[in-house]
Short mmCIF file of C-alpha atoms in Angstrom, two decimals:
data_model
loop_
_atom_site.label_atom_id
_atom_site.label_comp_id
_atom_site.label_asym_id
_atom_site.label_seq_id
_atom_site.Cartn_x
_atom_site.Cartn_y
_atom_site.Cartn_z
CA MET W 1253 10.40 14.04 -19.26
CA ILE W 1254 7.86 14.70 -16.50
CA CYS W 1255 5.26 17.35 -17.02
CA ALA W 1256 2.52 18.20 -14.54
CA GLU W 1257 -0.22 20.39 -15.94
CA GLN W 1258 -2.43 21.88 -13.21
CA VAL W 1259 -2.69 18.53 -11.50
CA SER W 1260 -5.07 18.20 -8.57
CA TYR W 1261 -5.88 15.14 -6.54
CA SER W 1262 -8.07 14.48 -3.53
CA TYR W 1263 -8.47 11.17 -1.69
CA SER W 1264 -11.98 9.84 -1.55
CA GLY W 1265 -11.66 9.11 2.17
CA GLY W 1266 -10.67 12.73 2.91
CA GLY W 1267 -6.74 12.64 3.34
CA GLN W 1268 -4.24 15.12 2.04
CA THR W 1269 -5.05 16.68 -1.27
CA VAL W 1270 -2.76 18.35 -3.76
CA SER W 1271 -4.01 21.16 -5.91
CA ASP W 1272 -2.96 22.95 -9.03
CA LEU W 1273 0.51 21.44 -9.37
CA SER W 1274 2.41 22.54 -12.46
CA PHE W 1275 6.07 21.75 -13.06
CA ARG W 1276 8.44 20.25 -15.61
CA ILE W 1277 11.31 17.94 -14.84
CA GLU W 1278 13.78 17.39 -17.68
CA LYS W 1279 15.71 14.22 -18.45
CA GLY W 1280 18.73 13.65 -16.21
CA GLU W 1281 17.65 16.02 -13.44
CA PHE W 1282 18.01 15.15 -9.75
CA VAL W 1283 15.05 16.77 -8.00
CA ALA W 1284 14.08 16.69 -4.34
CA ILE W 1285 10.54 17.34 -3.15
CA LEU W 1286 10.57 19.00 0.26
CA GLY W 1287 7.91 19.83 2.81
CA GLU W 1288 6.65 18.90 6.23
CA ASN W 1289 4.55 15.77 6.87
CA GLY W 1290 1.19 16.06 5.15
CA ALA W 1291 2.43 18.63 2.61
CA GLY W 1292 1.48 16.32 -0.28
CA LYS W 1293 4.95 15.08 -1.30
CA THR W 1294 4.13 11.38 -1.41
CA THR W 1295 0.85 12.09 -3.22
CA THR W 1296 2.82 14.04 -5.81
CA VAL W 1297 5.31 11.25 -6.50
CA LYS W 1298 2.49 8.69 -6.63
CA LEU W 1299 0.83 10.91 -9.23
CA ILE W 1300 4.05 10.93 -11.25
CA ASP W 1301 4.21 7.14 -11.08
CA GLY W 1302 0.57 6.78 -12.04
CA LEU W 1303 -0.31 4.95 -8.80
CA LEU W 1304 -2.79 7.78 -8.35
CA ARG W 1305 -4.65 9.37 -11.21
CA PRO W 1306 -5.23 13.13 -11.17
CA THR W 1307 -8.79 14.20 -10.39
CA SER W 1308 -8.13 17.13 -12.70
CA GLY W 1309 -5.23 18.20 -14.88
CA ARG W 1310 -2.72 15.98 -16.68
CA MET W 1311 0.48 14.23 -15.65
CA LEU W 1312 2.73 13.32 -18.57
CA VAL W 1313 5.77 11.06 -18.26
CA ASN W 1314 7.82 10.71 -21.42
CA GLY W 1315 4.92 12.17 -23.34
CA LEU W 1316 2.46 9.55 -22.07
CA ASP W 1317 -0.53 10.48 -19.94
CA THR W 1318 -0.22 8.42 -16.72
CA ALA W 1319 -4.00 8.12 -16.44
CA LYS W 1320 -4.15 6.31 -19.77
CA THR W 1321 -1.02 4.15 -19.56
CA ARG W 1322 -1.09 0.46 -18.65
CA VAL W 1323 0.59 -0.61 -15.41
CA SER W 1324 3.28 -2.72 -17.10
CA GLU W 1325 3.99 -0.04 -19.71
CA ARG W 1326 4.35 2.58 -17.00
CA ALA W 1327 6.61 0.32 -14.88
CA LYS W 1328 9.07 0.21 -17.80
CA GLN W 1329 9.37 3.99 -17.66
CA VAL W 1330 9.22 4.71 -13.95
CA GLY W 1331 10.82 2.85 -11.05
CA PHE W 1332 9.54 3.53 -7.53
CA LEU W 1333 11.59 2.81 -4.42
CA PHE W 1334 9.33 2.86 -1.37
CA GLN W 1335 10.27 3.72 2.17
CA ASN W 1336 9.48 0.20 3.35
CA PRO W 1337 11.23 -2.53 1.29
CA ASP W 1338 9.27 -5.24 3.11
CA ARG W 1339 6.11 -4.33 1.20
CA GLN W 1340 7.86 -5.17 -2.02
CA ILE W 1341 10.00 -8.22 -1.28
CA CYS W 1342 8.00 -11.39 -1.92
CA LYS W 1343 10.46 -14.04 -3.12
CA ASN W 1344 12.68 -16.50 -1.27
CA THR W 1345 15.97 -15.52 -2.82
CA VAL W 1346 17.54 -12.26 -3.88
CA ARG W 1347 17.92 -13.60 -7.45
CA GLU W 1348 14.21 -14.44 -7.68
CA GLU W 1349 13.29 -11.11 -6.17
CA ILE W 1350 15.23 -9.17 -8.79
CA ALA W 1351 13.88 -11.39 -11.57
CA PHE W 1352 10.28 -10.92 -10.36
CA GLY W 1353 10.04 -7.28 -11.43
CA LEU W 1354 11.71 -8.13 -14.74
CA ARG W 1355 9.21 -10.91 -15.47
CA ALA W 1356 6.30 -8.59 -14.66
CA VAL W 1357 7.55 -6.01 -17.15
CA TRP W 1358 9.45 -7.97 -19.82
CA GLY W 1359 7.28 -11.09 -19.80
CA LYS W 1360 8.27 -14.66 -19.00
CA GLN W 1361 9.42 -15.48 -22.56
CA GLU W 1362 12.52 -13.31 -22.13
CA GLU W 1363 14.07 -15.73 -19.59
CA GLU W 1364 17.61 -15.54 -21.04
CA LYS W 1365 17.63 -11.78 -21.01
CA ILE W 1366 16.19 -11.76 -17.48
CA ARG W 1367 18.92 -14.10 -16.21
CA ALA W 1368 21.67 -11.96 -17.73
CA ARG W 1369 20.27 -8.74 -16.26
CA THR W 1370 19.80 -10.37 -12.84
CA ASP W 1371 23.44 -11.53 -12.84
CA GLU W 1372 24.53 -8.05 -13.75
CA LEU W 1373 22.64 -6.53 -10.81
CA LEU W 1374 23.78 -9.19 -8.35
CA ALA W 1375 27.38 -8.34 -9.25
CA LEU W 1376 26.72 -4.61 -9.11
CA PHE W 1377 25.25 -4.76 -5.60
CA SER W 1378 27.60 -7.56 -4.42
CA PHE W 1379 24.71 -9.85 -3.47
CA ARG W 1380 24.75 -13.63 -3.38
CA GLY W 1381 21.86 -14.84 -5.51
CA ASP W 1382 20.75 -17.55 -3.09
CA GLU W 1383 20.53 -15.25 -0.06
CA GLU W 1384 17.14 -14.94 1.65
CA PRO W 1385 16.00 -11.32 1.43
CA PHE W 1386 14.14 -11.39 4.74
CA SER W 1387 17.21 -12.48 6.69
CA LEU W 1388 19.16 -9.46 5.47
CA SER W 1389 19.55 -6.21 7.42
CA ARG W 1390 17.14 -3.30 6.83
CA GLY W 1391 19.69 -1.46 4.72
CA GLN W 1392 20.45 -4.53 2.63
CA ARG W 1393 16.74 -5.18 2.08
CA GLN W 1394 16.42 -1.62 0.86
CA GLN W 1395 19.26 -2.35 -1.56
CA VAL W 1396 17.52 -5.51 -2.80
CA ALA W 1397 14.39 -3.42 -3.39
CA LEU W 1398 16.51 -0.83 -5.22
CA ALA W 1399 18.19 -3.51 -7.33
CA SER W 1400 14.87 -4.98 -8.37
CA THR W 1401 13.50 -1.50 -9.13
CA LEU W 1402 16.51 -0.65 -11.28
CA ALA W 1403 16.48 -4.00 -13.06
CA VAL W 1404 14.15 -2.77 -15.80
CA LYS W 1405 16.36 0.31 -16.39
CA PRO W 1406 13.63 2.88 -15.77
CA ALA W 1407 14.11 6.32 -17.29
CA VAL W 1408 12.71 7.90 -14.14
CA LEU W 1409 13.50 6.78 -10.63
CA ILE W 1410 11.25 7.89 -7.79
CA LEU W 1411 12.51 7.60 -4.23
CA ASP W 1412 10.03 8.03 -1.38
CA GLU W 1413 12.09 8.67 1.74
CA PRO W 1414 14.70 6.11 0.70
CA THR W 1415 17.04 6.67 3.64
CA THR W 1416 14.53 6.33 6.50
CA GLY W 1417 15.71 3.79 9.07
CA LEU W 1418 19.14 3.40 7.49
CA ASP W 1419 22.42 4.13 9.23
CA TYR W 1420 24.84 6.66 7.73
CA ARG W 1421 26.89 4.09 5.82
CA GLU W 1422 23.86 2.32 4.35
CA CYS W 1423 22.33 5.68 3.43
CA THR W 1424 25.53 6.83 1.71
CA ARG W 1425 25.86 3.57 -0.21
CA ILE W 1426 22.35 3.81 -1.59
CA MET W 1427 22.58 7.50 -2.39
CA GLU W 1428 26.03 7.20 -4.03
CA PHE W 1429 24.67 4.44 -6.19
CA ILE W 1430 21.75 6.58 -7.28
CA LYS W 1431 24.05 9.53 -7.91
CA THR W 1432 26.25 7.43 -10.21
CA LEU W 1433 23.19 6.20 -12.03
CA ASN W 1434 21.96 9.76 -12.48
CA GLU W 1435 25.33 10.96 -13.76
CA THR W 1436 26.31 8.07 -16.01
CA GLU W 1437 23.01 6.73 -17.32
CA GLY W 1438 21.14 10.02 -17.23
CA THR W 1439 18.35 8.54 -15.10
CA THR W 1440 15.95 11.24 -13.93
CA VAL W 1441 15.65 11.08 -10.14
CA VAL W 1442 12.77 12.49 -8.11
CA MET W 1443 13.28 12.11 -4.38
CA VAL W 1444 11.11 12.80 -1.36
CA CYS W 1445 13.43 13.23 1.59
CA HIS W 1446 13.28 14.64 5.12
CA ASP W 1447 17.04 14.59 5.56
CA MET W 1448 18.14 18.03 4.35
CA GLU W 1449 21.82 17.04 4.45
CA VAL W 1450 21.09 14.28 1.94
CA VAL W 1451 19.13 16.74 -0.20
CA LEU W 1452 22.01 19.23 -0.14
CA ASP W 1453 24.57 16.54 -0.98
CA TYR W 1454 22.74 14.91 -3.88
CA ALA W 1455 19.83 16.89 -5.32
CA ARG W 1456 20.37 19.82 -7.67
CA ARG W 1457 16.86 21.19 -7.76
CA ALA W 1458 14.13 21.31 -5.14
CA LEU W 1459 10.36 21.66 -5.20
CA VAL W 1460 8.98 22.94 -1.91
CA MET W 1461 5.44 22.00 -0.95
CA ALA W 1462 3.06 23.03 1.83
CA GLY W 1463 -0.63 22.28 2.29
CA GLY W 1464 -0.81 20.39 -1.02
CA ARG W 1465 0.52 23.32 -3.07
CA LEU W 1466 3.83 24.06 -4.70
CA LEU W 1467 5.51 26.92 -2.81
CA ALA W 1468 8.78 27.18 -4.67
CA ASP W 1469 10.88 25.54 -7.35
CA GLY W 1470 14.58 26.24 -7.84
CA PRO W 1471 18.19 25.22 -7.30
CA VAL W 1472 18.71 23.54 -3.91
CA HIS W 1473 21.16 26.15 -2.59
CA GLU W 1474 18.88 29.05 -3.42
CA ILE W 1475 15.93 27.32 -1.83
CA PHE W 1476 17.85 26.62 1.37
CA ARG W 1477 19.14 30.19 1.53
CA ASP W 1478 15.61 31.61 1.44
CA THR W 1479 14.88 31.73 5.17
CA ALA W 1480 11.35 33.11 4.76
CA LEU W 1481 10.47 30.22 2.44
CA MET W 1482 12.04 27.66 4.77
CA GLU W 1483 10.00 29.01 7.65
CA LYS W 1484 6.80 29.02 5.61
CA ALA W 1485 7.34 25.38 4.67
CA SER W 1486 8.33 24.48 8.28
CA LEU W 1487 11.74 23.28 7.13
CA LEU W 1488 15.18 23.71 8.64
CA PRO W 1489 18.03 24.14 6.16
CA PRO W 1490 21.16 21.98 6.63
CA GLN W 1491 23.53 23.21 9.33
CA ILE W 1492 26.22 24.18 6.85
CA VAL W 1493 23.79 26.52 5.06
CA GLN W 1494 22.69 27.97 8.40
CA ILE W 1495 26.32 28.59 9.43
CA ALA W 1496 27.11 30.18 6.06
CA GLY W 1497 24.03 32.40 6.43
CA ARG W 1498 25.04 33.46 9.95
CA LEU W 1499 28.61 34.25 8.93
CA GLY W 1500 27.36 36.31 6.00
CA GLY W 1501 29.64 38.06 3.52
CA ASP W 1502 31.70 35.72 1.36
CA TYR W 1503 30.52 32.71 3.31
CA ALA W 1504 26.85 33.27 2.50
CA HIS W 1505 27.52 32.76 -1.18
CA ALA W 1506 29.88 29.81 -0.94
CA ASP W 1507 27.25 27.71 -2.63
CA ASP W 1508 29.11 24.49 -3.33
CA ALA W 1509 30.23 23.87 0.23
CA GLU W 1510 28.99 20.68 1.84
CA THR W 1511 31.43 20.64 4.76
CA LEU W 1512 32.78 23.29 7.11
CA SER W 1513 36.29 23.08 5.66
CA GLY W 1514 34.77 23.31 2.20
CA LEU W 1515 32.88 26.43 3.25
CA ILE W 1516 36.03 28.11 4.59
CA ALA W 1517 37.99 27.19 1.46
CA ALA W 1518 35.22 28.43 -0.84
CA ALA W 1519 34.95 31.71 1.07
CA ALA W 1520 38.73 32.19 0.88
CA GLU W 1521 38.62 31.48 -2.83
CA ARG W 1522 35.88 34.06 -3.31
CA ARG W 1523 37.82 36.62 -1.33
CA ARG W 1524 40.93 36.06 -3.47
CA ALA W 1525 38.89 36.39 -6.61
CA MET A 606 -14.17 -1.37 5.18
CA ASN A 607 -11.70 0.58 7.23
CA GLY A 608 -14.43 2.25 9.24
CA LEU A 609 -16.48 -0.93 9.59
CA PHE A 610 -15.09 -1.90 12.97
CA GLN A 611 -14.56 1.61 14.20
CA TYR A 612 -16.06 2.82 17.46
CA VAL A 613 -18.48 5.72 17.13
CA PRO A 614 -18.66 7.70 20.39
CA GLY A 615 -22.11 8.41 21.80
CA ASN A 616 -24.27 8.36 24.89
CA SER A 617 -27.17 6.16 23.84
CA PRO A 618 -28.48 3.40 26.18
CA LEU A 619 -26.58 0.96 24.00
CA HIS A 620 -23.35 2.84 24.57
CA ARG A 621 -23.94 2.84 28.33
CA MET A 622 -24.92 -0.82 28.50
CA ASN A 623 -22.55 -3.31 30.10
CA PRO A 624 -20.34 -4.79 27.37
CA VAL A 625 -21.19 -8.29 28.57
CA THR A 626 -24.90 -7.57 28.11
CA LYS A 627 -24.15 -6.36 24.62
CA ILE A 628 -22.33 -9.61 23.87
CA LEU A 629 -25.30 -11.52 25.31
CA LEU A 630 -27.76 -9.57 23.17
CA THR A 631 -25.64 -10.12 20.07
CA LEU A 632 -25.32 -13.83 20.74
CA SER A 633 -29.05 -14.11 21.42
CA VAL A 634 -29.85 -12.58 18.03
CA CYS A 635 -27.45 -15.05 16.41
CA ILE A 636 -28.85 -18.04 18.31
CA ALA A 637 -32.44 -17.00 17.52
CA ALA A 638 -31.52 -16.70 13.84
CA PHE A 639 -30.12 -20.22 13.82
CA LEU A 640 -33.03 -21.72 15.78
CA THR A 641 -35.76 -20.46 13.48
CA ASP A 642 -36.64 -21.34 9.92
CA ASN A 643 -39.55 -18.94 9.82
CA LEU A 644 -38.89 -16.20 7.29
CA PHE A 645 -41.06 -13.71 9.19
CA VAL A 646 -39.11 -14.26 12.40
CA LEU A 647 -35.87 -13.76 10.46
CA LEU A 648 -37.29 -10.61 8.90
CA PHE A 649 -38.31 -9.39 12.35
CA LEU A 650 -34.78 -10.06 13.62
CA LEU A 651 -33.34 -8.09 10.70
CA VAL A 652 -35.61 -5.14 11.46
CA PHE A 653 -34.64 -5.50 15.13
CA ASP A 654 -30.94 -5.29 14.13
CA LEU A 655 -31.52 -2.16 12.11
CA MET A 656 -33.57 -0.63 14.92
CA ILE A 657 -30.70 -1.28 17.31
CA GLY A 658 -28.48 0.57 14.85
CA VAL A 659 -30.91 3.50 14.85
CA ALA A 660 -31.17 3.44 18.66
CA ALA A 661 -27.39 3.56 18.91
CA GLY A 662 -27.35 6.69 16.75
CA ALA A 663 -25.46 4.75 14.08
CA ALA A 664 -28.29 4.41 11.57
CA ARG A 665 -26.14 5.43 8.61
CA LYS A 666 -23.47 2.98 9.56
CA ALA A 667 -25.98 0.16 10.11
CA PHE A 668 -27.44 0.77 6.66
CA SER A 669 -24.04 0.99 5.01
CA ILE A 670 -23.06 -2.37 6.59
CA PHE A 671 -26.40 -3.72 5.42
CA LYS A 672 -25.72 -2.43 1.89
CA GLY A 673 -22.27 -4.03 1.87
CA LEU A 674 -23.62 -7.36 3.07
CA PHE A 675 -26.51 -7.17 0.64
CA LYS A 676 -24.20 -7.62 -2.37
CA VAL A 677 -22.68 -10.79 -0.89
CA SER A 678 -26.15 -11.97 0.04
CA LEU A 679 -27.44 -11.50 -3.48
CA PHE A 680 -24.63 -13.68 -4.84
CA LEU A 681 -25.31 -16.30 -2.19
CA PHE A 682 -29.04 -16.18 -2.98
CA VAL A 683 -28.49 -16.84 -6.68
CA LEU A 684 -26.11 -19.73 -5.90
CA GLN A 685 -28.59 -21.35 -3.52
CA VAL A 686 -31.47 -20.98 -5.96
CA LEU A 687 -29.41 -22.59 -8.73
CA PHE A 688 -28.16 -25.49 -6.62
CA ILE A 689 -31.25 -26.50 -4.67
CA ARG A 690 -33.45 -28.66 -6.91
CA ARG A 691 -35.85 -30.08 -4.31
CA GLY A 692 -39.51 -28.99 -4.11
CA ASN A 693 -41.93 -27.95 -6.85
CA ARG A 694 -40.50 -26.42 -9.99
CA LEU A 695 -41.70 -22.86 -10.49
CA PHE A 696 -39.83 -21.93 -13.69
CA TRP A 697 -36.59 -23.00 -15.43
CA ILE A 698 -34.60 -24.76 -12.67
CA VAL A 699 -35.99 -22.63 -9.86
CA THR A 700 -38.02 -24.47 -7.22
CA ASP A 701 -40.15 -23.15 -4.37
CA GLU A 702 -37.99 -24.87 -1.78
CA GLY A 703 -34.89 -23.45 -3.40
CA LEU A 704 -36.28 -19.93 -3.14
CA LEU A 705 -37.39 -20.35 0.48
CA THR A 706 -34.11 -21.91 1.61
CA ALA A 707 -32.08 -19.29 -0.23
CA ALA A 708 -34.12 -16.50 1.38
CA ALA A 709 -33.65 -18.07 4.83
CA VAL A 710 -29.88 -18.46 4.36
CA VAL A 711 -29.45 -14.90 3.16
CA LEU A 712 -31.64 -13.42 5.89
CA ARG A 713 -29.76 -15.46 8.49
CA LEU A 714 -26.44 -14.15 7.17
CA LEU A 715 -27.66 -10.56 7.39
CA VAL A 716 -29.20 -11.05 10.84
CA VAL A 717 -26.02 -12.61 12.25
CA CYS A 718 -23.46 -10.26 10.69
CA LEU A 719 -25.16 -6.95 11.45
CA PRO A 720 -25.07 -7.07 15.28
CA LEU A 721 -21.52 -8.41 15.26
CA ALA A 722 -20.41 -5.32 13.35
CA LEU A 723 -22.73 -3.02 15.32
CA ILE A 724 -21.45 -4.10 18.73
CA LEU A 725 -18.05 -2.70 17.79
CA THR A 726 -19.65 0.59 16.75
CA VAL A 727 -21.12 1.13 20.21
CA THR A 728 -18.42 -0.48 22.35
CA GLN A 729 -14.73 0.21 22.58
CA VAL A 730 -12.73 -2.94 22.03
CA SER A 731 -10.82 -2.39 25.28
CA ASP A 732 -14.15 -2.25 27.18
CA ILE A 733 -15.21 -5.60 25.70
CA ALA A 734 -11.91 -7.14 26.82
CA ASN A 735 -11.97 -5.59 30.30
CA ALA A 736 -15.59 -6.55 30.91
CA MET A 737 -14.93 -10.09 29.75
CA VAL A 738 -12.06 -10.34 32.22
CA GLN A 739 -13.93 -8.65 35.07
CA VAL A 740 -17.42 -10.10 34.71
CA LEU A 741 -16.96 -13.36 32.84
CA HIS A 742 -13.62 -14.25 34.45
CA VAL A 743 -12.02 -14.84 31.06
CA PRO A 744 -8.20 -14.94 31.43
CA TYR A 745 -6.75 -11.64 30.22
CA ALA A 746 -4.50 -13.34 27.65
CA TYR A 747 -7.55 -14.65 25.78
CA ALA A 748 -9.45 -11.37 25.96
CA PHE A 749 -6.31 -9.61 24.73
CA THR A 750 -6.01 -12.00 21.77
CA LEU A 751 -9.58 -11.22 20.74
CA THR A 752 -9.21 -7.46 20.99
CA THR A 753 -5.85 -7.46 19.24
CA ALA A 754 -7.30 -9.41 16.34
CA ILE A 755 -10.09 -6.85 15.93
CA ARG A 756 -7.81 -3.87 16.43
CA PHE A 757 -5.38 -5.05 13.78
CA ILE A 758 -7.97 -5.35 11.00
CA PRO A 759 -7.67 -1.72 9.83
CA GLN A 760 -3.89 -1.98 10.05
CA PHE A 761 -3.91 -5.10 7.91
CA MET A 762 -6.08 -3.31 5.38
CA GLU A 763 -3.64 -0.43 5.29
CA GLU A 764 -0.67 -2.77 4.97
CA MET A 765 -2.41 -4.65 2.17
CA GLY A 766 -3.07 -1.38 0.36
CA GLY A 767 0.61 -0.46 0.69
CA ILE A 768 1.76 -3.85 -0.56
CA MET A 769 -0.58 -3.68 -3.56
CA GLU A 770 0.77 -0.24 -4.35
CA SER A 771 4.38 -1.48 -4.14
CA GLN A 772 3.67 -4.40 -6.43
CA THR A 773 1.68 -2.29 -8.88
CA ALA A 774 4.66 0.06 -9.10
CA ARG A 775 6.77 -2.94 -10.19
CA GLY A 776 4.40 -3.71 -13.01
CA VAL A 777 2.11 -6.33 -11.46
CA GLU A 778 -1.25 -5.80 -13.13
CA PHE A 779 -3.91 -6.29 -10.48
CA ASP A 780 -6.54 -4.93 -12.82
CA SER A 781 -5.99 -7.85 -15.23
CA LYS A 782 -9.17 -9.63 -16.30
CA ASN A 783 -7.50 -13.05 -16.58
CA VAL A 784 -8.53 -15.15 -13.55
CA PHE A 785 -5.42 -17.38 -13.62
CA LYS A 786 -3.18 -14.35 -13.85
CA LYS A 787 -5.01 -12.88 -10.88
CA LEU A 788 -4.48 -16.06 -8.85
CA GLY A 789 -0.76 -15.89 -9.59
CA MET A 790 -0.72 -12.38 -8.20
CA LEU A 791 -1.87 -13.50 -4.78
CA PHE A 792 1.58 -14.71 -3.85
CA PRO A 793 3.38 -11.36 -4.10
CA LEU A 794 0.65 -10.05 -1.80
CA CYS A 795 0.59 -12.84 0.76
CA ALA A 796 4.33 -13.21 1.39
CA PRO A 797 4.97 -9.59 2.46
CA LEU A 798 1.72 -9.53 4.45
CA LEU A 799 2.64 -12.70 6.32
CA ILE A 800 6.16 -11.50 7.08
CA SER A 801 4.97 -8.09 8.27
CA SER A 802 2.27 -9.74 10.42
CA VAL A 803 4.78 -12.01 12.12
CA ARG A 804 7.08 -9.03 12.71
CA ARG A 805 4.17 -7.01 14.10
CA THR A 806 3.16 -9.85 16.41
CA GLY A 807 6.68 -9.89 17.86
CA ALA A 808 6.66 -6.13 18.34
CA THR A 809 3.20 -6.19 19.97
CA ALA A 810 4.26 -8.96 22.34
CA THR A 811 7.32 -6.99 23.40
CA ALA A 812 5.27 -3.80 23.86
CA ALA A 813 2.73 -5.71 25.99
CA GLU A 814 5.43 -7.37 28.09
CA VAL A 815 7.22 -4.13 28.94
CA ARG A 816 3.94 -2.70 30.18
CA GLY A 817 3.40 -5.55 32.62
CA PHE A 818 1.20 -7.85 30.57
CA ASN A 819 1.83 -10.82 32.85
CA LEU A 820 0.92 -8.88 35.97
CA ARG A 821 -2.60 -8.14 34.80
CA THR A 822 -5.39 -9.82 36.72
CA ARG A 823 -9.13 -9.34 37.19
CA GLU A 824 -8.51 -6.61 39.77
CA SER A 825 -6.24 -4.58 37.48
CA GLY A 826 -9.03 -2.75 35.63
CA TYR A 827 -9.78 0.77 36.81
CA LYS A 828 -13.22 0.98 35.28
CA ARG A 829 -16.05 -1.06 36.84
CA TYR A 830 -18.81 -2.48 34.69
CA GLY A 831 -22.09 -2.52 36.61
CA PHE A 832 -25.52 -3.85 35.67
CA GLY A 833 -28.36 -1.37 35.43
CA LEU A 834 -31.95 -1.22 34.25
CA VAL A 835 -30.90 -1.05 30.60
CA ASP A 836 -28.99 -4.28 31.08
CA LEU A 837 -31.97 -5.96 32.68
CA ALA A 838 -34.15 -4.90 29.76
CA ALA A 839 -31.54 -6.24 27.31
CA VAL A 840 -31.39 -9.59 29.12
CA LEU A 841 -35.18 -9.86 28.99
CA ILE A 842 -35.23 -8.97 25.28
CA SER A 843 -32.50 -11.57 24.65
CA ALA A 844 -34.53 -14.26 26.39
CA ALA A 845 -37.68 -13.20 24.52
CA LEU A 846 -35.88 -13.41 21.17
CA ILE A 847 -34.70 -16.96 21.78
CA VAL A 848 -38.03 -18.13 23.22
CA GLY A 849 -39.87 -16.50 20.32
CA ALA A 850 -37.60 -18.19 17.79
CA VAL A 851 -38.21 -21.58 19.38
CA LEU A 852 -41.97 -21.21 19.87
CA ILE A 853 -42.99 -19.63 16.55
CA PRO A 854 -43.07 -22.50 14.06
#
């Protein structure tokens, strides 16, 4: 689905560069990109989306080279949810906002189809079509942005710190929605996230970056358990992983646990087995 | 563009000069440029601008601003030449008066824009505001408005870049060659920019209020802006520029 072949990129103004990135992300995966600020995470996802073109190497999405694909063609394949929804929202009503992205990608002649898809999304997100996006709360605006990103049914969904500035409930609502999409529709999700709890709860694979290079690539639990790697990337694993690590023994390998009670139950299960 | 209004630290006489004198010098260059029609005087003023850039240790910056302005000027020059039909025809539709007027307009544009950009290279925006309040008795609210406007330019540029990126990701083709299509794309850019600007204004106002904005008076500034020999020289040069522009036909 996504294939980076020795991709390097450097900003002309000097900024963070990424170098020699090589990875493959298959269809239906839920991948998190981790690293401290300035590690090159956002640059990497922008390279996947084709917003940035590699200075060397190739980035292929669905077999198409991002450097050679037209903007509208690429937007059909890849949806990008930015950290700040206010940079995206430009219409007076939620309905128009959702339809805007559809018109840009499908063309204005598909008005019937656009209306049907907009209705579908309004129902899915429980929005009133005539609501003004800018009068909504931050979390709701993020949902409007998500709805309009998903409208074109992209095969790949990129999330750049999607939960920043959201409260727990808003964050859960957005992430649960994305999880369902990933599980039922097989949408490939690539997420940049600083909240390790969210990463542990939703992502299945993690790419760890530092200084513009890929440090590690593997299942989330294994990545979090590797204390030397975490330290090298200046990351702190979720508390539950830290507790499991401290307790050691059966607890340290209770991989599926997301809560304390889950950890105890999993350890007990392991002991019985 | 981002670095265009950025302060470059240094210790040249221009850096040490009183900000008010720098404003005076800048204005004098502008006034002289508007008072004269003589191409040689305008050329002299342009060289003077560039020399100021060199004296401030910002030669590269001065030339890069000049290069940027030059492209606009070239466009303006061609327009003027095509539209002015007075005077003697030299070839095709080009007349001597058209050429002279176009040259004067373009030179004037360069002469006026360069020092306005250069003054911000050698003076911190806060110093301009404080000196205006202290020396010229400008109410702080007005000085603050001016400095905030200048300070926000790079932020607006960054915001605009972010908005363009967001819209490109949704499939808006900014690289389209169709002019009408391009015009239609302005709206998705303007609405978010306007909303974010209004929000930012609110946030800035609150931040200023909580730090005692209303309590600020002329006496509040810690730094004093004195007049020295460099300032005297600058005042004399300013006067000479204006007098020269008036007297040289």
